[in-house]
XYZ file of C-alpha atoms in Angstrom:
774
model
C 60.630 60.849 54.018
C 62.262 63.650 51.999
C 61.521 63.391 48.265
C 64.509 63.144 45.904
C 64.516 65.181 42.695
C 66.395 64.525 39.481
C 68.270 67.191 37.558
C 65.338 67.334 35.121
C 63.147 68.658 37.942
C 65.424 71.656 38.606
C 64.512 75.010 37.045
C 66.166 78.419 37.133
C 64.413 81.736 37.660
C 65.782 85.256 37.277
C 63.890 87.820 39.348
C 64.144 91.613 39.329
C 62.399 93.457 42.159
C 61.544 97.170 41.887
C 60.564 99.464 44.731
C 62.117 100.518 48.007
C 64.284 97.408 48.276
C 67.762 98.666 49.095
C 68.717 99.684 52.610
C 65.767 97.901 54.196
C 67.260 94.470 54.944
C 65.877 93.027 51.716
C 68.907 90.961 50.675
C 69.193 89.257 54.100
C 65.460 88.597 53.924
C 65.835 86.974 50.477
C 68.813 84.962 51.704
C 66.889 83.510 54.629
C 63.848 82.835 52.469
C 65.923 81.018 49.837
C 67.580 78.886 52.508
C 64.180 78.003 53.922
C 63.009 76.727 50.524
C 66.301 74.922 49.809
C 67.105 77.110 46.800
C 70.514 77.974 45.367
C 71.630 81.122 43.584
C 72.297 84.699 44.621
C 70.824 88.090 45.446
C 72.481 91.427 44.694
C 71.745 95.152 44.587
C 71.748 96.812 41.172
C 73.041 100.279 40.422
C 69.577 101.630 39.632
C 68.124 100.765 43.036
C 66.553 97.422 42.066
C 67.422 94.012 43.476
C 68.293 91.060 41.233
C 67.712 87.492 42.403
C 68.638 84.243 40.748
C 67.230 81.043 42.234
C 67.279 77.462 41.103
C 65.476 74.511 42.563
C 62.290 72.538 42.144
C 59.190 74.386 41.018
C 57.146 73.916 44.236
C 59.967 75.499 46.231
C 60.359 78.386 43.794
C 56.597 79.034 43.843
C 56.625 78.999 47.640
C 59.583 81.377 47.634
C 57.751 83.876 45.391
C 54.496 83.618 47.340
C 56.300 84.489 50.566
C 57.670 87.754 49.152
C 54.669 89.986 49.756
C 53.603 88.322 52.991
C 56.955 88.364 54.770
C 58.922 91.260 53.285
C 60.794 93.581 55.676
C 58.418 96.065 57.307
C 59.831 99.151 55.583
C 60.365 97.564 52.159
C 57.994 98.511 49.332
C 57.664 96.119 46.396
C 56.265 97.890 43.349
C 56.922 95.328 40.665
C 58.430 91.875 40.227
C 59.786 90.719 36.855
C 60.484 87.005 36.445
C 61.944 85.025 33.594
C 62.705 81.310 33.489
C 66.309 80.515 32.540
C 68.493 77.459 32.226
C 69.766 76.188 35.599
C 73.383 77.168 36.218
C 74.302 74.437 38.631
C 74.639 76.645 41.699
C 75.610 74.848 44.884
C 74.638 77.399 47.577
C 72.653 80.626 47.953
C 74.770 83.724 48.541
C 74.680 87.501 48.683
C 76.757 88.781 45.783
C 78.657 92.014 45.499
C 76.428 94.774 44.191
C 76.306 95.560 40.496
C 77.604 99.020 39.606
C 75.951 99.257 36.196
C 73.294 101.951 36.066
C 70.146 100.313 34.773
C 66.687 101.758 34.272
C 65.761 100.835 37.792
C 62.838 102.947 38.919
C 63.706 102.019 42.494
C 64.898 104.234 45.288
C 66.435 104.016 48.734
C 64.214 104.322 51.804
C 63.920 107.425 53.964
C 65.618 107.863 57.320
C 63.872 105.630 59.842
C 63.374 106.205 63.567
C 65.143 103.946 66.051
C 63.426 100.542 66.257
C 62.307 98.767 69.427
C 65.144 96.210 69.221
C 67.845 98.895 69.064
C 66.116 100.851 71.809
C 66.180 97.778 74.033
C 69.910 97.266 73.387
C 70.597 100.949 74.015
C 69.150 100.554 77.513
C 70.622 97.130 78.354
C 73.788 97.536 80.414
C 75.180 94.138 79.349
C 74.847 94.918 75.618
C 77.989 96.063 73.826
C 76.033 98.983 72.320
C 74.731 100.104 75.696
C 74.268 103.896 75.554
C 75.838 104.101 72.090
C 74.268 107.102 70.375
C 74.626 105.791 66.791
C 72.928 102.437 67.319
C 71.154 101.198 64.135
C 70.263 97.982 62.300
C 68.680 96.886 59.013
C 65.291 98.065 60.309
C 66.236 101.584 61.404
C 68.640 104.471 61.138
C 69.686 106.981 58.480
C 69.350 106.078 54.812
C 68.615 109.101 52.618
C 70.929 111.389 54.573
C 73.982 109.086 54.355
C 73.872 107.811 50.768
C 76.080 109.339 48.106
C 75.084 107.074 45.217
C 73.479 103.731 44.423
C 73.764 100.848 45.000
C 73.164 101.169 48.725
C 76.416 99.720 50.029
C 78.622 101.026 52.829
C 81.273 102.196 50.381
C 78.676 104.516 48.822
C 77.682 106.145 52.124
C 79.248 108.517 54.618
C 79.914 105.457 56.814
C 82.738 104.374 54.503
C 85.271 106.258 56.627
C 84.505 104.050 59.642
C 86.259 100.679 59.363
C 84.222 97.919 61.003
C 85.726 96.210 64.040
C 85.870 92.409 64.151
C 82.675 92.096 66.194
C 80.704 94.343 63.857
C 82.054 92.480 60.822
C 80.908 89.156 62.262
C 77.384 90.564 62.677
C 77.522 92.164 59.239
C 78.372 88.846 57.557
C 76.080 86.594 59.602
C 72.859 85.941 57.634
C 70.970 85.195 60.844
C 71.967 88.439 62.545
C 69.712 91.521 62.614
C 72.626 93.586 61.323
C 73.432 91.331 58.377
C 74.465 93.781 55.638
C 73.286 96.758 57.717
C 75.316 99.468 56.002
C 75.258 101.834 58.992
C 76.435 99.172 61.461
C 78.700 100.619 64.143
C 79.594 100.328 67.818
C 81.530 102.411 70.374
C 84.803 100.787 69.250
C 84.611 101.483 65.521
C 81.749 103.879 64.846
C 81.151 107.636 64.944
C 82.107 109.501 68.102
C 80.322 112.346 69.839
C 81.937 115.419 71.412
C 80.908 118.799 72.856
C 82.299 122.252 72.091
C 81.482 125.775 73.120
C 80.024 128.188 70.565
C 83.526 129.020 69.304
C 84.382 125.402 68.559
C 86.680 124.782 71.539
C 86.201 121.258 72.905
C 84.616 120.910 76.330
C 86.302 118.171 78.339
C 83.705 115.950 80.021
C 83.049 112.260 80.713
C 79.835 112.051 78.683
C 79.226 114.845 76.121
C 75.546 113.952 75.665
C 74.750 113.959 79.392
C 76.723 117.179 79.752
C 74.667 118.787 76.972
C 71.488 117.815 78.819
C 72.812 119.304 82.041
C 73.683 122.565 80.258
C 70.159 122.767 78.873
C 68.793 122.430 82.413
C 70.980 125.375 83.400
C 69.330 127.533 80.724
C 71.934 127.299 77.966
C 71.189 126.911 74.249
C 72.782 123.838 72.651
C 73.044 123.036 68.936
C 72.743 119.290 68.295
C 73.981 117.489 65.183
C 71.499 114.867 63.991
C 70.932 112.655 60.947
C 70.099 115.348 58.397
C 71.392 118.550 59.942
C 71.604 120.473 63.173
C 68.861 121.281 65.660
C 68.974 124.060 68.222
C 67.776 122.860 71.616
C 66.889 124.534 74.866
C 64.575 124.109 77.851
C 60.800 124.382 77.486
C 59.774 125.172 81.066
C 61.982 128.270 81.416
C 61.104 131.481 79.548
C 64.546 133.087 79.522
C 66.436 130.687 77.201
C 63.496 130.652 74.793
C 63.490 134.459 74.803
C 67.241 134.520 74.159
C 66.851 131.991 71.348
C 64.217 134.168 69.680
C 66.474 137.200 69.925
C 69.566 135.450 68.576
C 67.709 133.680 65.770
C 65.721 136.787 64.803
C 62.504 134.815 65.202
C 60.058 137.226 66.783
C 56.980 135.042 67.101
C 57.120 132.015 64.800
C 56.371 128.889 66.841
C 59.134 126.494 67.800
C 58.722 122.727 67.644
C 59.472 120.686 70.745
C 60.749 117.151 71.198
C 59.100 115.395 74.139
C 60.838 112.838 76.307
C 58.143 110.200 75.630
C 54.429 109.861 74.960
C 53.606 110.264 78.660
C 55.362 113.622 78.672
C 53.339 114.677 75.617
C 50.102 113.816 77.430
C 51.117 116.069 80.318
C 50.929 119.270 78.228
C 48.921 118.433 75.080
C 45.740 116.686 74.073
C 46.372 113.654 71.901
C 44.051 111.416 69.876
C 44.718 107.812 68.860
C 45.509 108.968 65.321
C 48.007 111.535 66.553
C 49.595 108.976 68.862
C 50.049 106.532 65.967
C 51.698 109.208 63.828
C 53.971 110.370 66.637
C 55.168 106.820 67.279
C 55.483 105.806 63.603
C 58.884 105.198 61.997
C 58.526 108.649 60.361
C 58.376 110.454 63.733
C 57.202 113.766 62.286
C 56.348 116.903 64.187
C 52.615 116.702 64.905
C 50.633 119.861 65.649
C 48.751 119.067 68.860
C 46.155 121.007 70.792
C 47.540 122.486 73.994
C 45.900 120.994 77.070
C 44.037 123.131 79.594
C 46.891 122.758 82.036
C 49.585 123.431 79.435
C 52.680 124.367 81.395
C 55.463 124.823 78.837
C 56.715 128.340 78.152
C 54.158 130.528 76.395
C 57.027 131.834 74.276
C 57.231 128.513 72.388
C 54.006 128.909 70.385
C 52.656 132.327 71.391
C 48.924 133.001 70.941
C 48.331 129.671 69.199
C 46.144 126.797 70.370
C 48.513 124.235 68.849
C 52.083 123.222 69.624
C 54.343 121.177 67.334
C 55.576 118.020 69.052
C 57.794 115.115 68.022
C 59.306 112.154 69.798
C 63.018 111.179 69.878
C 63.997 109.303 66.730
C 67.703 108.605 67.291
C 69.764 107.091 70.077
C 71.378 110.474 70.630
C 67.996 112.101 71.295
C 67.065 109.433 73.829
C 70.375 109.778 75.659
C 70.054 113.564 75.660
C 66.886 113.252 77.733
C 68.780 111.170 80.281
C 70.856 114.255 81.000
C 67.977 116.693 81.458
C 64.987 116.941 83.775
C 62.925 118.753 81.134
C 59.745 116.976 79.884
C 60.454 118.353 76.418
C 63.096 120.391 74.620
C 62.734 123.134 72.066
C 64.116 121.428 68.953
C 64.140 123.868 66.069
C 66.032 123.765 62.773
C 69.689 124.774 63.059
C 69.934 127.545 60.505
C 70.142 131.291 60.122
C 66.975 133.064 59.009
C 66.302 132.537 55.306
C 69.006 129.871 54.941
C 68.817 126.071 54.803
C 69.483 123.823 57.767
C 73.227 123.508 58.427
C 75.002 120.181 57.869
C 78.686 121.117 57.832
C 80.650 121.191 61.115
C 82.698 124.283 60.263
C 79.619 126.165 59.135
C 77.901 125.149 62.363
C 80.650 126.863 64.379
C 80.711 130.001 62.217
C 76.935 130.425 62.026
C 75.266 128.499 64.834
C 77.971 129.697 67.214
C 76.188 133.056 67.086
C 73.009 131.410 68.391
C 74.066 128.458 70.545
C 76.196 128.542 73.663
C 77.397 124.978 73.037
C 77.395 122.535 70.114
C 77.019 118.763 70.405
C 78.817 117.207 67.429
C 79.362 113.738 66.021
C 81.983 112.976 63.390
C 79.832 111.256 60.741
C 79.450 113.509 57.687
C 75.919 114.374 56.570
C 75.442 113.798 52.851
C 71.967 115.306 52.449
C 70.150 117.893 54.536
C 66.713 116.800 55.639
C 64.431 118.826 57.915
C 61.797 117.287 60.169
C 58.415 116.598 58.581
C 55.254 118.241 59.952
C 51.719 116.816 60.131
C 48.450 118.396 61.265
C 45.120 116.705 61.881
C 42.518 118.629 59.885
C 38.889 117.561 60.192
C 39.973 114.243 61.762
C 42.391 113.413 58.932
C 46.208 113.730 58.906
C 47.476 116.355 56.466
C 51.160 116.792 55.634
C 52.358 120.344 56.235
C 56.013 119.627 55.423
C 57.091 116.435 53.667
C 60.741 115.707 54.396
C 62.470 113.375 56.883
C 60.753 109.990 57.046
C 59.000 110.535 53.700
C 61.801 111.553 51.338
C 62.601 109.987 48.903
C 59.592 107.605 48.874
C 57.693 108.278 45.610
C 54.007 109.022 45.073
C 52.390 106.630 42.607
C 50.606 108.239 39.673
C 47.651 107.009 37.650
C 49.335 107.702 34.321
C 52.869 107.038 33.157
C 55.141 109.131 30.977
C 58.033 108.358 28.671
C 59.520 111.736 29.545
C 61.533 112.393 32.674
C 59.979 115.609 34.043
C 61.544 118.099 36.460
C 59.311 120.608 38.276
C 60.743 123.325 40.528
C 57.808 124.540 42.625
C 57.415 128.227 43.464
C 59.220 130.565 45.895
C 58.169 129.548 49.415
C 58.329 126.103 51.010
C 60.017 124.867 47.853
C 60.185 121.166 47.063
C 61.274 119.998 43.615
C 59.643 117.020 41.899
C 60.969 114.512 39.384
C 58.513 112.285 37.546
C 59.853 109.053 36.100
C 57.487 106.552 34.509
C 54.506 106.467 36.926
C 56.257 107.738 40.020
C 56.687 111.244 41.390
C 59.763 111.784 43.565
C 59.591 114.837 45.804
C 62.860 116.176 47.149
C 63.288 116.978 50.807
C 61.964 120.330 52.062
C 64.178 123.063 50.614
C 62.426 126.087 52.142
C 62.069 129.627 50.859
C 64.340 130.482 47.947
C 65.363 133.928 49.159
C 69.103 133.402 49.522
C 72.044 132.146 47.483
C 72.454 129.281 49.961
C 68.856 128.108 49.498
C 69.119 128.207 45.722
C 72.356 126.220 45.901
C 70.627 123.693 48.154
C 67.830 123.298 45.590
C 70.288 122.780 42.735
C 72.286 120.238 44.749
C 69.170 118.307 45.743
C 68.008 118.113 42.133
C 71.412 116.774 41.056
C 71.361 114.198 43.852
C 67.948 112.909 42.788
C 68.962 112.873 39.132
C 71.905 110.656 40.058
C 69.901 108.384 42.353
C 67.209 107.914 39.699
C 69.639 107.849 36.771
C 67.587 110.338 34.768
C 68.087 113.274 32.437
C 64.995 115.512 32.395
C 63.340 116.007 29.017
C 60.937 118.678 30.245
C 61.181 121.358 32.955
C 58.197 123.014 34.659
C 57.870 126.117 36.811
C 55.520 128.844 38.037
C 54.243 131.768 35.978
C 55.724 134.401 38.261
C 58.720 135.945 36.439
C 60.210 137.211 39.724
C 60.661 133.781 41.286
C 64.217 132.475 41.493
C 62.833 129.049 40.555
C 61.364 130.515 37.363
C 64.735 131.961 36.384
C 66.422 128.672 37.261
C 63.921 126.767 35.097
C 64.685 128.943 32.081
C 68.410 128.480 32.659
C 68.035 124.697 32.901
C 65.831 124.534 29.813
C 68.399 126.500 27.852
C 71.350 124.542 29.236
C 69.770 121.110 28.588
C 67.968 122.234 25.397
C 64.624 120.931 26.601
C 61.112 122.402 26.525
C 59.763 124.444 29.430
C 56.175 124.723 30.625
C 54.883 127.361 33.022
C 51.862 126.495 35.132
C 49.672 128.986 36.985
C 50.117 128.659 40.741
C 46.590 127.588 41.708
C 46.246 125.311 38.713
C 49.345 123.506 39.975
C 47.720 123.204 43.413
C 44.673 121.622 41.787
C 46.657 119.161 39.688
C 48.644 118.161 42.757
C 45.357 116.998 44.267
C 44.424 115.175 41.053
C 47.863 113.541 40.966
C 47.568 111.910 44.373
C 43.861 111.015 44.140
C 43.992 109.686 40.561
C 40.812 111.571 39.605
C 40.303 112.522 35.967
C 38.217 115.580 36.796
C 37.081 117.615 39.786
C 35.909 121.025 40.888
C 38.527 122.262 43.323
C 38.811 125.294 45.578
C 42.403 126.575 45.638
C 42.725 129.075 48.467
C 45.919 130.611 49.826
C 47.787 133.878 50.155
C 49.116 134.642 46.702
C 49.639 133.247 43.241
C 50.508 135.107 40.034
C 47.324 135.122 37.947
C 46.940 134.887 34.187
C 45.771 138.513 34.243
C 48.745 139.641 36.327
C 46.583 140.056 39.432
C 47.192 138.392 42.784
C 44.988 135.310 42.813
C 44.319 133.375 45.994
C 40.663 132.364 46.300
C 39.953 130.335 43.165
C 37.361 127.788 42.115
C 38.781 125.709 39.273
C 37.439 122.932 37.096
C 40.228 120.598 36.060
C 40.346 117.470 33.947
C 42.953 115.483 32.053
C 42.862 117.782 29.053
C 41.749 121.217 30.269
C 41.105 123.553 33.163
C 38.833 126.547 33.703
C 38.695 129.266 36.321
C 34.990 129.048 37.115
C 34.867 131.376 40.112
C 36.875 133.367 42.609
C 36.611 135.522 45.693
C 35.733 139.163 45.219
C 38.617 141.389 44.140
C 39.937 143.917 46.650
C 42.747 146.487 46.529
C 46.091 145.240 47.809
C 47.667 148.620 48.441
C 51.446 148.466 48.507
C 51.650 144.869 47.272
C 53.763 142.870 49.735
C 53.341 145.621 52.350
C 49.650 144.664 52.556
C 50.756 141.145 53.410
C 53.014 142.288 56.238
C 50.632 144.985 57.518
C 47.115 143.694 56.770
C 45.425 146.855 58.053
C 46.152 148.013 54.486
C 43.679 145.353 53.317
C 41.099 146.579 55.846
C 41.467 150.151 54.578
C 41.135 149.024 50.953
C 38.031 146.915 51.563
C 36.252 149.471 53.777
C 37.473 152.619 52.011
C 33.887 153.741 51.341
C 32.926 153.531 55.008
C 33.326 157.013 56.596
C 34.213 155.423 59.955
C 37.287 153.513 58.801
C 39.695 156.465 58.738
C 39.045 157.334 62.381
C 39.223 153.651 63.355
C 42.688 153.354 61.830
C 43.861 156.668 63.309
C 42.952 155.356 66.738
C 45.175 152.363 65.987
C 47.984 154.092 64.144
C 50.427 151.618 65.734
C 49.213 149.120 63.144
C 51.202 151.054 60.512
C 54.960 151.667 60.804
C 54.551 155.369 59.972
C 51.166 155.904 61.594
C 48.776 158.546 60.251
C 51.246 159.755 57.620
C 51.230 156.294 56.068
C 47.429 156.192 56.247
C 47.274 159.360 54.137
C 49.500 157.796 51.480
C 47.351 154.641 51.402
C 44.141 156.637 50.929
C 45.804 158.648 48.161
C 46.889 155.482 46.368
C 43.372 154.092 46.619
C 41.911 157.272 45.162
C 44.327 157.163 42.215
C 43.806 153.426 41.647
C 47.444 152.600 42.347
C 47.194 149.099 43.752
C 47.203 145.439 42.811
C 43.783 143.723 42.778
C 43.655 140.470 44.732
C 41.216 137.599 45.203
C 43.308 136.125 48.002
C 41.537 134.193 50.745
C 44.604 134.623 52.932
C 44.322 138.409 52.741
C 40.648 138.235 53.815
C 41.581 136.148 56.851
C 44.399 138.618 57.589
C 41.940 141.527 57.385
C 39.587 139.837 59.854
C 42.525 139.105 62.165
C 43.440 142.804 62.081
C 39.891 144.051 62.619
C 39.598 141.822 65.678
C 43.060 142.983 66.808
C 44.254 139.391 66.943
C 47.291 140.071 64.752
C 48.090 143.212 62.777
C 51.650 142.467 61.662
C 52.791 139.323 59.909
C 56.230 138.296 61.166
C 56.060 134.779 59.698
C 54.122 133.045 56.952
C 50.416 132.652 57.755
C 50.682 134.298 61.190
C 47.482 136.423 61.163
C 45.378 133.556 59.789
C 46.869 130.987 62.184
C 46.219 133.216 65.179
C 42.699 133.907 63.913
C 41.994 130.165 63.817
C 43.243 129.930 67.397
C 41.087 132.884 68.448
C 38.023 131.167 66.923
C 38.304 128.005 69.028
C 35.010 127.283 70.793
C 33.201 130.067 68.938
C 29.731 130.226 67.371
C 28.469 131.610 64.083
C 26.714 134.726 65.358
C 26.658 136.551 62.022
C 24.839 133.833 60.045
C 25.573 135.534 56.747
C 24.252 134.077 53.515
C 26.779 133.767 50.658
C 26.527 136.402 47.947
C 27.497 135.571 44.352
C 27.652 137.801 41.283
C 29.111 137.001 37.850
C 31.450 134.279 39.107
C 32.575 136.355 42.073
C 32.108 135.280 45.703
C 31.476 138.386 47.824
C 33.693 138.939 50.857
C 33.092 142.648 51.464
C 29.796 141.910 53.286
C 31.764 139.737 55.730
C 34.285 142.481 56.532
C 31.499 145.082 56.812
C 29.477 142.875 59.161
C 32.467 142.218 61.418
C 33.248 145.940 61.489
C 29.642 146.716 62.418
C 29.670 144.127 65.212
C 32.914 145.153 66.887
C 32.083 145.614 70.562
C 28.695 143.918 70.144
C 29.807 140.323 69.696
C 32.832 138.687 71.299
C 36.059 138.276 69.361
C 35.885 134.463 69.451
C 32.424 134.347 67.850
C 33.270 136.912 65.179
C 36.445 134.998 64.322
C 34.492 131.750 64.083
C 31.763 133.423 61.977
C 34.380 134.584 59.469
C 35.657 131.034 59.000
C 32.157 129.663 58.549
C 31.192 132.302 55.987
C 34.270 131.606 53.861
C 33.704 127.838 54.030
C 29.995 128.110 53.153
C 30.579 130.591 50.335
C 33.139 128.321 48.695
C 31.182 125.113 49.358
C 27.801 126.136 47.964
C 29.429 127.791 44.958
C 31.523 124.678 44.223
C 28.489 122.392 44.644
C 26.500 124.503 42.189
C 29.267 124.480 39.594
C 29.846 120.737 40.014
C 26.135 120.173 39.375
C 26.239 122.343 36.238
C 29.275 120.501 34.890
C 28.183 117.009 35.945
C 31.258 116.577 38.153
C 31.112 114.091 41.032
C 34.116 115.223 43.071
C 34.901 118.467 44.882
C 38.279 119.163 46.459
C 40.073 121.804 48.500
C 43.740 122.695 48.174
C 46.185 125.498 48.989
C 47.406 126.814 52.331
C 43.863 127.423 53.621
C 43.374 123.638 53.492
C 45.269 123.493 56.805
C 42.449 125.397 58.524
C 40.420 122.893 60.519
C 37.310 125.074 60.927
C 37.037 125.935 57.232
C 37.670 122.396 56.000
C 35.288 120.832 58.508
C 32.442 123.150 57.490
C 33.276 122.878 53.779
C 33.252 119.070 53.876
C 30.009 118.985 55.876
C 28.202 121.023 53.226
C 29.693 119.230 50.211
C 28.927 115.759 51.538
C 25.524 116.954 52.734
C 24.766 117.873 49.133
C 25.655 114.335 48.034
C 28.996 115.154 46.415
C 32.270 113.325 47.114
C 34.825 115.456 48.961
C 38.513 114.808 48.233
C 41.572 116.107 50.069
C 45.336 115.770 50.186
C 46.832 112.842 52.062
C 50.187 112.181 50.376
C 51.531 115.640 49.555
C 51.182 119.011 51.284
C 48.193 121.069 50.102
C 50.386 124.156 50.550
C 53.294 125.256 48.380
C 55.292 122.149 49.349
C 53.036 120.205 46.970
C 53.111 122.688 44.080
C 55.885 120.912 42.155
C 53.890 117.659 42.137
C 50.999 119.498 40.484
C 53.302 121.221 38.011
C 54.846 117.915 36.993
C 51.499 116.096 36.742
C 50.010 118.909 34.665
C 52.989 118.626 32.311
C 52.653 114.826 32.210
C 49.021 115.067 31.141
C 49.729 117.798 28.593
C 52.622 115.860 27.090
C 50.118 113.150 26.238
C 47.822 115.587 24.442
C 49.986 117.956 22.417
C 53.548 119.012 21.882
C 54.450 121.975 24.040
C 56.463 124.903 22.686
C 59.485 126.103 24.579
C 58.464 129.128 26.639
C 60.313 132.375 25.967
C 61.633 134.768 28.584
């Protein structure tokens, strides 16, 4: 028999929920939960990204309602904090979803990222009797675009790019039915009322056809290049089993050798050309659907022009209805699916710009008519020493925050460096990384960065009180930081590049101190030199450079990065054999022997930049072994060296050499030079990796012991190298020290802004910082 309650038994409760709770089906979830517990009241989105709930009923029901929150919340919702306060009952008669509040409150919540198509939508897409059968823009409360469609909070249709599509009667019934999967799904659409797809040639003239998506697939099979509009920008697609279109794509895009990512039809197709572990499978099939760098299988049959001279290929699975339908039109097991942009510019999102710019690259363009609010490139993940490491954190991650150990009263804005730029905003105890911006070497990229920062400021309702940037005065982000500091009249802090790398690792691990190796290609040092192989002690209140790789001449500055034989000449300049070796390989220098004479003259006069860069050492080895002697994309010589080392053995067995805080690398280069022709390339390449890993590891272990530090980490671009990290970890853990690594942010320059912001957060707790001067 149902118990009767008097009015004295009824209580009211006001609840505010913080986290990722808008755009994830949270209000429908609350509605159904309240109905289950016979509660009255309302739920509504707030302007700051939070959700407000008022319930009234008997206490046992309210307690049951609250207990069910964490256990039954929508799968992509994240509840960070729940505030409750008991209030007088208001005499509500039903539970309802109220219109969202527009007031901007100090929310601390954020919308979710774009989410790959869910199994329910996929089933409908393939069911001929379903009214959304083969509809490319099929979504629900559990999947679809979020970050790339929202203009402002709260997350309601009127605040998204879907506002221009008036719902049909059938969609509106689903949208207003609390028991429907599309109840308050802001991207709800169908073939009658939603976005439409169409095909044009490269000049923008419409191609008449029955099914534009199937036609695009057929054109790809015929060897054409097709640009495809997605959630957060355009891709450029072509076949993977035919060399010619890939060759044409490289020529038109000006992309000589940089690997292309591919999108595979399904997981079975992936297994036909790549090796895949359970971890990699889980990541590929997750709602993030990133590009995962997979080992090519022995019977790899895709074009060798996709990822030339590399043992890995970047693979992702379809994450939208359009992608799935595209594969129905092609026989290809996978498609090249690379970012739709011109070299040095951000991914294109505007239709007119796509015709004017991508029309130079693509033969055809597959459009849809939903505007893209925010660009968002595909994310990239690599398994390093059995653990997933984020190479590029963008679609599927952005704008989900990283939780910090310490909070701040200041809203902090950090701008990163010059390559792989990602900005970071810290609010309270959360770090919000923007989507991948890319290299800031064009007006368009800088504009993209500025626009992304403004978008996040609006979403988070913040006004930065502190701006942080790199030390390098030549970086566009450094100049922008000074301009912003002056414009907003706020302090500015500059953080050394490798120190920022280290504090990025501390930020995501929550450690208060560690000895960390920061190894990469280049960072502006405190002494003006080019740092890049640093051992740093860092804690909450201080940091020390406690070691570094041996300094070598970097003749010609950036030229030594593009043509690493310059590094070889500088390191081995005292060896009488090196001049003849280079003369025999004069093709390694653009101007041959004449350029060699200039390099030797500059060395003799001491006209060069000293560098401790680990990246330049790997480049030098790559050149000596004739694996790669010209860098046409970031990290190319080192990446190809890692590929060349696969299956190798340590035949050199060199012992690390240390002197006055310097880790010797000249003996490595000398030994490889001496063993050219005696040992095979694979073993020499592997030996170089092992020597670098051991030299860093034993040095870091010794310093950690001296300082009484229990944790050793590794950060920077070299942290993507599986051989080095595997050997480094083996030694560190073998010595009884805890090894820590990145898991939430990229160890490369895409995580720099997190470290800059966290460094500033910690310093703001210790002392007031002066405004930096130009």
